[in-house]
Coordinates of N, CA and C in Angstrom, one line a residue:
G28 N 60.5 63.8 99.4 CA 59.9 62.3 99.2 C 60.6 61.1 100.0
F29 N 61.5 61.5 100.7 CA 62.4 60.5 101.4 C 62.1 60.3 102.9
T30 N 62.1 59.4 103.6 CA 62.0 59.3 105.0 C 63.3 59.1 105.7
V31 N 63.8 60.0 106.3 CA 65.1 60.0 106.7 C 65.3 59.6 108.4
F32 N 66.3 58.6 108.4 CA 66.8 58.3 109.7 C 68.1 58.5 110.1
V33 N 68.3 59.0 111.2 CA 69.7 59.2 111.6 C 70.2 58.6 112.9
V34 N 71.4 57.9 112.8 CA 72.0 57.4 113.7 C 73.2 58.1 114.3
S35 N 73.2 58.3 115.5 CA 74.3 59.1 116.1 C 75.3 58.2 116.5
W36 N 76.6 58.8 116.5 CA 77.7 58.1 117.1 C 77.7 57.7 118.4
V37 N 78.1 56.7 118.9 CA 78.5 56.7 120.5 C 79.6 56.9 121.0
N38 N 80.0 57.8 121.9 CA 81.2 58.1 122.8 C 81.6 56.6 123.4
P39 N 82.4 55.8 123.1 CA 82.4 54.8 123.8 C 82.8 54.9 125.3
D40 N 82.7 54.2 126.2 CA 83.1 54.2 127.9 C 83.8 52.8 128.0
A41 N 84.1 52.5 129.2 CA 84.7 51.1 129.6 C 83.9 49.9 129.2
S42 N 82.5 50.1 128.9 CA 81.8 49.0 128.6 C 81.8 48.5 127.0
Y43 N 82.6 49.4 126.5 CA 82.9 49.3 124.9 C 84.2 48.8 124.6
A44 N 85.2 48.1 125.8 CA 86.4 47.8 125.8 C 86.9 46.7 124.7
E45 N 85.8 45.7 124.8 CA 85.8 44.4 124.0 C 85.2 44.5 122.6
M46 N 84.5 45.9 122.2 CA 84.1 46.0 120.8 C 85.2 46.2 119.7
G47 N 84.9 45.7 118.7 CA 85.6 45.7 117.6 C 84.9 46.3 116.4
M48 N 85.5 46.6 115.4 CA 84.8 47.0 114.0 C 83.6 46.2 113.7
D49 N 83.9 45.0 113.8 CA 82.8 44.1 113.5 C 81.6 44.0 114.0
D50 N 81.8 44.5 115.4 CA 80.7 44.7 116.2 C 79.9 46.0 115.8
Y51 N 80.7 47.2 115.5 CA 79.9 48.3 115.1 C 79.1 48.0 113.7
I52 N 79.8 47.3 112.9 CA 79.0 46.8 111.6 C 77.8 46.1 112.0
R53 N 77.9 45.0 112.7 CA 76.7 44.1 113.1 C 75.8 44.9 113.6
E54 N 76.1 45.5 115.3 CA 75.3 46.1 115.9 C 74.9 47.8 115.6
G55 N 75.6 48.2 114.8 CA 75.5 49.5 114.4 C 74.8 49.4 113.0
Y56 N 75.5 49.5 111.9 CA 74.8 49.7 110.6 C 73.7 48.4 110.2
L57 N 74.2 47.3 110.3 CA 73.1 46.2 109.9 C 72.1 46.2 110.7
R58 N 72.1 46.4 111.8 CA 70.9 46.6 112.9 C 70.1 47.7 112.4
A59 N 70.8 48.9 112.2 CA 70.1 50.0 111.8 C 69.2 49.9 110.4
M60 N 70.0 49.3 109.5 CA 69.7 49.2 108.1 C 68.2 48.1 108.3
A61 N 68.4 47.2 109.1 CA 67.3 46.2 109.3 C 66.0 46.7 110.0
E62 N 66.1 47.7 110.7 CA 65.2 48.5 111.4 C 64.5 49.5 110.5
V63 N 65.3 50.2 109.6 CA 64.7 51.2 108.7 C 64.0 50.4 107.9
R64 N 64.4 49.2 107.2 CA 63.4 48.4 106.2 C 62.4 47.9 106.9
S65 N 62.4 47.4 108.2 CA 61.3 47.0 109.0 C 60.1 48.1 109.0
I66 N 60.4 49.3 109.4 CA 59.7 50.4 109.8 C 59.1 50.6 108.2
T67 N 59.8 50.8 107.3 CA 59.5 51.6 106.1 C 58.8 50.6 105.2
G68 N 59.2 49.2 105.3 CA 58.6 48.0 104.4 C 59.4 48.3 102.8
E69 N 60.5 49.2 102.8 CA 61.2 49.1 101.8 C 62.2 48.2 101.8
K70 N 62.6 47.6 100.6 CA 63.8 46.4 100.3 C 65.1 47.0 100.3
Q71 N 65.4 48.1 99.9 CA 66.4 48.6 99.7 C 66.4 50.1 100.4
I72 N 67.5 50.6 100.9 CA 67.8 51.8 101.6 C 68.9 52.5 100.9
N73 N 68.9 53.9 101.0 CA 70.0 54.7 100.7 C 70.9 55.3 101.9
A74 N 72.0 55.0 102.0 CA 72.9 55.2 103.2 C 73.8 56.6 102.9
V75 N 74.1 57.2 104.1 CA 75.0 58.2 104.2 C 76.0 57.8 105.3
G76 N 77.3 58.0 105.0 CA 78.5 58.0 106.1 C 79.2 59.2 106.3
Y77 N 79.5 59.7 107.4 CA 80.3 61.0 107.5 C 81.5 60.6 108.3
C78 N 82.8 60.7 108.1 CA 83.8 60.6 108.6 C 84.2 59.0 109.0
I79 N 84.4 58.8 110.2 CA 84.9 57.5 110.3 C 83.6 56.7 110.2
A80 N 82.5 57.1 110.4 CA 81.2 56.4 110.0 C 81.1 56.0 108.5
G81 N 81.7 57.0 107.7 CA 81.8 56.6 106.4 C 82.8 55.5 106.1
T82 N 83.8 55.5 106.9 CA 84.7 54.2 106.5 C 84.1 53.0 107.1
T83 N 83.4 53.2 108.0 CA 82.7 51.9 108.7 C 81.6 51.4 107.8
L84 N 80.7 52.4 107.0 CA 79.8 52.3 106.1 C 80.5 51.5 104.7
T85 N 81.7 51.9 104.4 CA 82.4 51.2 103.6 C 82.7 49.8 103.6
L86 N 83.2 49.5 104.8 CA 83.4 47.9 105.5 C 81.9 47.3 105.4
T87 N 80.9 47.9 105.9 CA 79.8 47.3 105.9 C 79.2 46.9 104.3
L88 N 79.6 47.8 103.5 CA 79.0 47.5 102.1 C 79.9 46.3 101.4
A89 N 81.1 46.3 101.9 CA 81.9 45.2 101.4 C 81.2 43.9 102.0
H90 N 81.0 43.8 103.2 CA 80.5 42.9 104.0 C 79.2 42.3 103.2
L91 N 78.3 43.3 102.9 CA 76.9 42.9 102.2 C 77.3 42.5 101.0
Q92 N 78.0 43.1 100.2 CA 78.3 42.4 98.8 C 78.9 41.0 98.9
K93 N 79.8 40.8 99.6 CA 80.3 39.5 99.9 C 79.2 38.3 100.2
A94 N 78.3 38.9 101.1 CA 77.0 38.1 101.4 C 75.9 38.0 100.3
G95 N 76.2 38.8 99.3 CA 75.2 38.8 98.2 C 74.2 39.7 98.5
D96 N 74.1 40.5 99.6 CA 72.9 41.2 100.0 C 73.0 42.6 99.2
K97 N 71.8 42.9 98.7 CA 71.7 44.2 97.7 C 70.7 45.2 98.3
S98 N 70.6 45.1 99.8 CA 69.7 45.9 100.1 C 70.0 47.3 100.5
V99 N 71.2 47.8 100.0 CA 71.6 49.2 100.0 C 71.8 49.6 98.5
K100 N 70.7 50.5 98.2 CA 70.8 51.1 96.8 C 71.7 52.0 96.5
S101 N 72.1 52.9 97.5 CA 72.9 53.8 97.0 C 73.6 54.1 98.3
A102 N 74.9 54.9 98.2 CA 75.8 55.1 99.6 C 76.5 56.3 99.3
T103 N 76.6 57.4 100.1 CA 77.1 58.6 99.8 C 78.1 59.0 101.1
F104 N 79.1 59.5 100.6 CA 80.4 59.6 101.8 C 80.7 61.0 101.8
F105 N 80.6 61.5 103.1 CA 81.2 62.8 103.3 C 82.3 62.7 104.0
T106 N 83.4 63.5 103.7 CA 84.7 63.4 104.8 C 85.0 62.0 105.2
T107 N 85.3 61.3 104.1 CA 85.5 59.8 104.5 C 86.6 59.5 103.8
L108 N 87.6 58.6 104.7 CA 88.9 58.2 104.1 C 88.6 56.6 103.7
T109 N 88.6 56.2 102.6 CA 88.5 54.8 102.2 C 89.7 54.0 101.7
D110 N 90.7 55.0 101.2 CA 91.9 54.4 100.6 C 93.0 54.9 101.4
F111 N 93.4 53.9 102.4 CA 94.5 54.0 103.5 C 95.9 54.1 102.9
S112 N 95.9 53.8 101.4 CA 97.5 53.8 101.1 C 98.0 55.2 100.9
D113 N 97.3 56.2 100.8 CA 97.6 57.5 100.5 C 96.5 58.3 101.5
P114 N 96.8 58.2 102.8 CA 95.9 58.9 103.8 C 95.9 60.4 103.5
G115 N 97.1 61.0 103.1 CA 97.4 62.5 103.1 C 97.5 63.1 104.7
E116 N 96.8 64.4 105.0 CA 97.2 64.9 106.3 C 96.5 63.9 107.3
V117 N 95.6 63.0 107.1 CA 94.8 62.2 108.4 C 96.0 61.1 108.5
G118 N 97.2 61.1 107.8 CA 98.0 60.0 108.2 C 98.8 60.2 109.7
V119 N 98.7 61.2 110.0 CA 99.5 61.3 111.5 C 98.8 60.7 112.3
F120 N 97.4 60.5 112.2 CA 96.4 59.8 113.1 C 96.7 58.4 112.9
L121 N 97.3 57.9 112.0 CA 97.4 56.7 111.8 C 98.8 55.8 112.0
N122 N 99.8 56.9 112.5 CA 101.0 56.3 112.6 C 100.9 55.4 113.9
D123 N 102.1 54.5 114.2 CA 101.8 53.4 115.1 C 102.0 54.2 116.4
D124 N 102.7 55.1 116.6 CA 102.7 55.6 118.1 C 101.3 56.4 118.7
F125 N 100.7 56.9 117.3 CA 99.4 57.2 117.8 C 98.4 56.3 118.0
V126 N 98.3 55.1 117.0 CA 97.4 54.2 117.2 C 97.8 53.4 118.6
D127 N 99.1 53.3 118.7 CA 99.4 52.6 120.0 C 98.9 53.2 121.3
G128 N 98.8 54.4 121.3 CA 98.4 55.4 122.4 C 96.7 55.2 122.5
I129 N 95.9 55.0 121.3 CA 94.5 54.9 121.3 C 94.3 53.6 121.9
E130 N 95.2 52.8 121.6 CA 94.8 51.2 122.0 C 95.0 51.2 123.3
R131 N 96.1 51.7 123.8 CA 96.2 51.6 125.5 C 95.2 52.3 126.2
Q132 N 94.7 53.6 125.5 CA 93.5 54.2 126.1 C 92.3 53.5 126.3
V133 N 92.0 52.5 125.0 CA 90.6 52.0 124.8 C 91.0 50.8 125.9
A134 N 92.4 50.1 125.9 CA 92.2 49.0 126.9 C 92.0 49.3 128.5
Q135 N 92.6 50.8 128.9 CA 92.3 51.2 130.2 C 90.5 51.7 130.3
D136 N 90.5 52.3 129.5 CA 89.3 53.3 129.7 C 87.9 52.8 128.9
G137 N 88.3 51.9 127.9 CA 87.2 51.4 126.9 C 87.1 52.1 125.7

């Protein structure tokens, strides 16, 4: 009884060099949610986030809550890190040397 929409991850290229997490929230989740509500006529949606998209969904939900927007009825997270205070084995990807390397690559390649 549910209509399902799927949004795929975009592998960024140089055209995404200036994009930040706020852009992914605004141009990704918020735009997709608005389109789903427009197409279905529903006031609320159920959302699912997987991996980094789940982390981004968490940020989106925080943004919506702060704005008083109740358009998300439920959210489900698969393989999602939301508490970075104890990242476990994923922590090696959050160390400064790894993140610095990603930032250099983004500056160069997008």
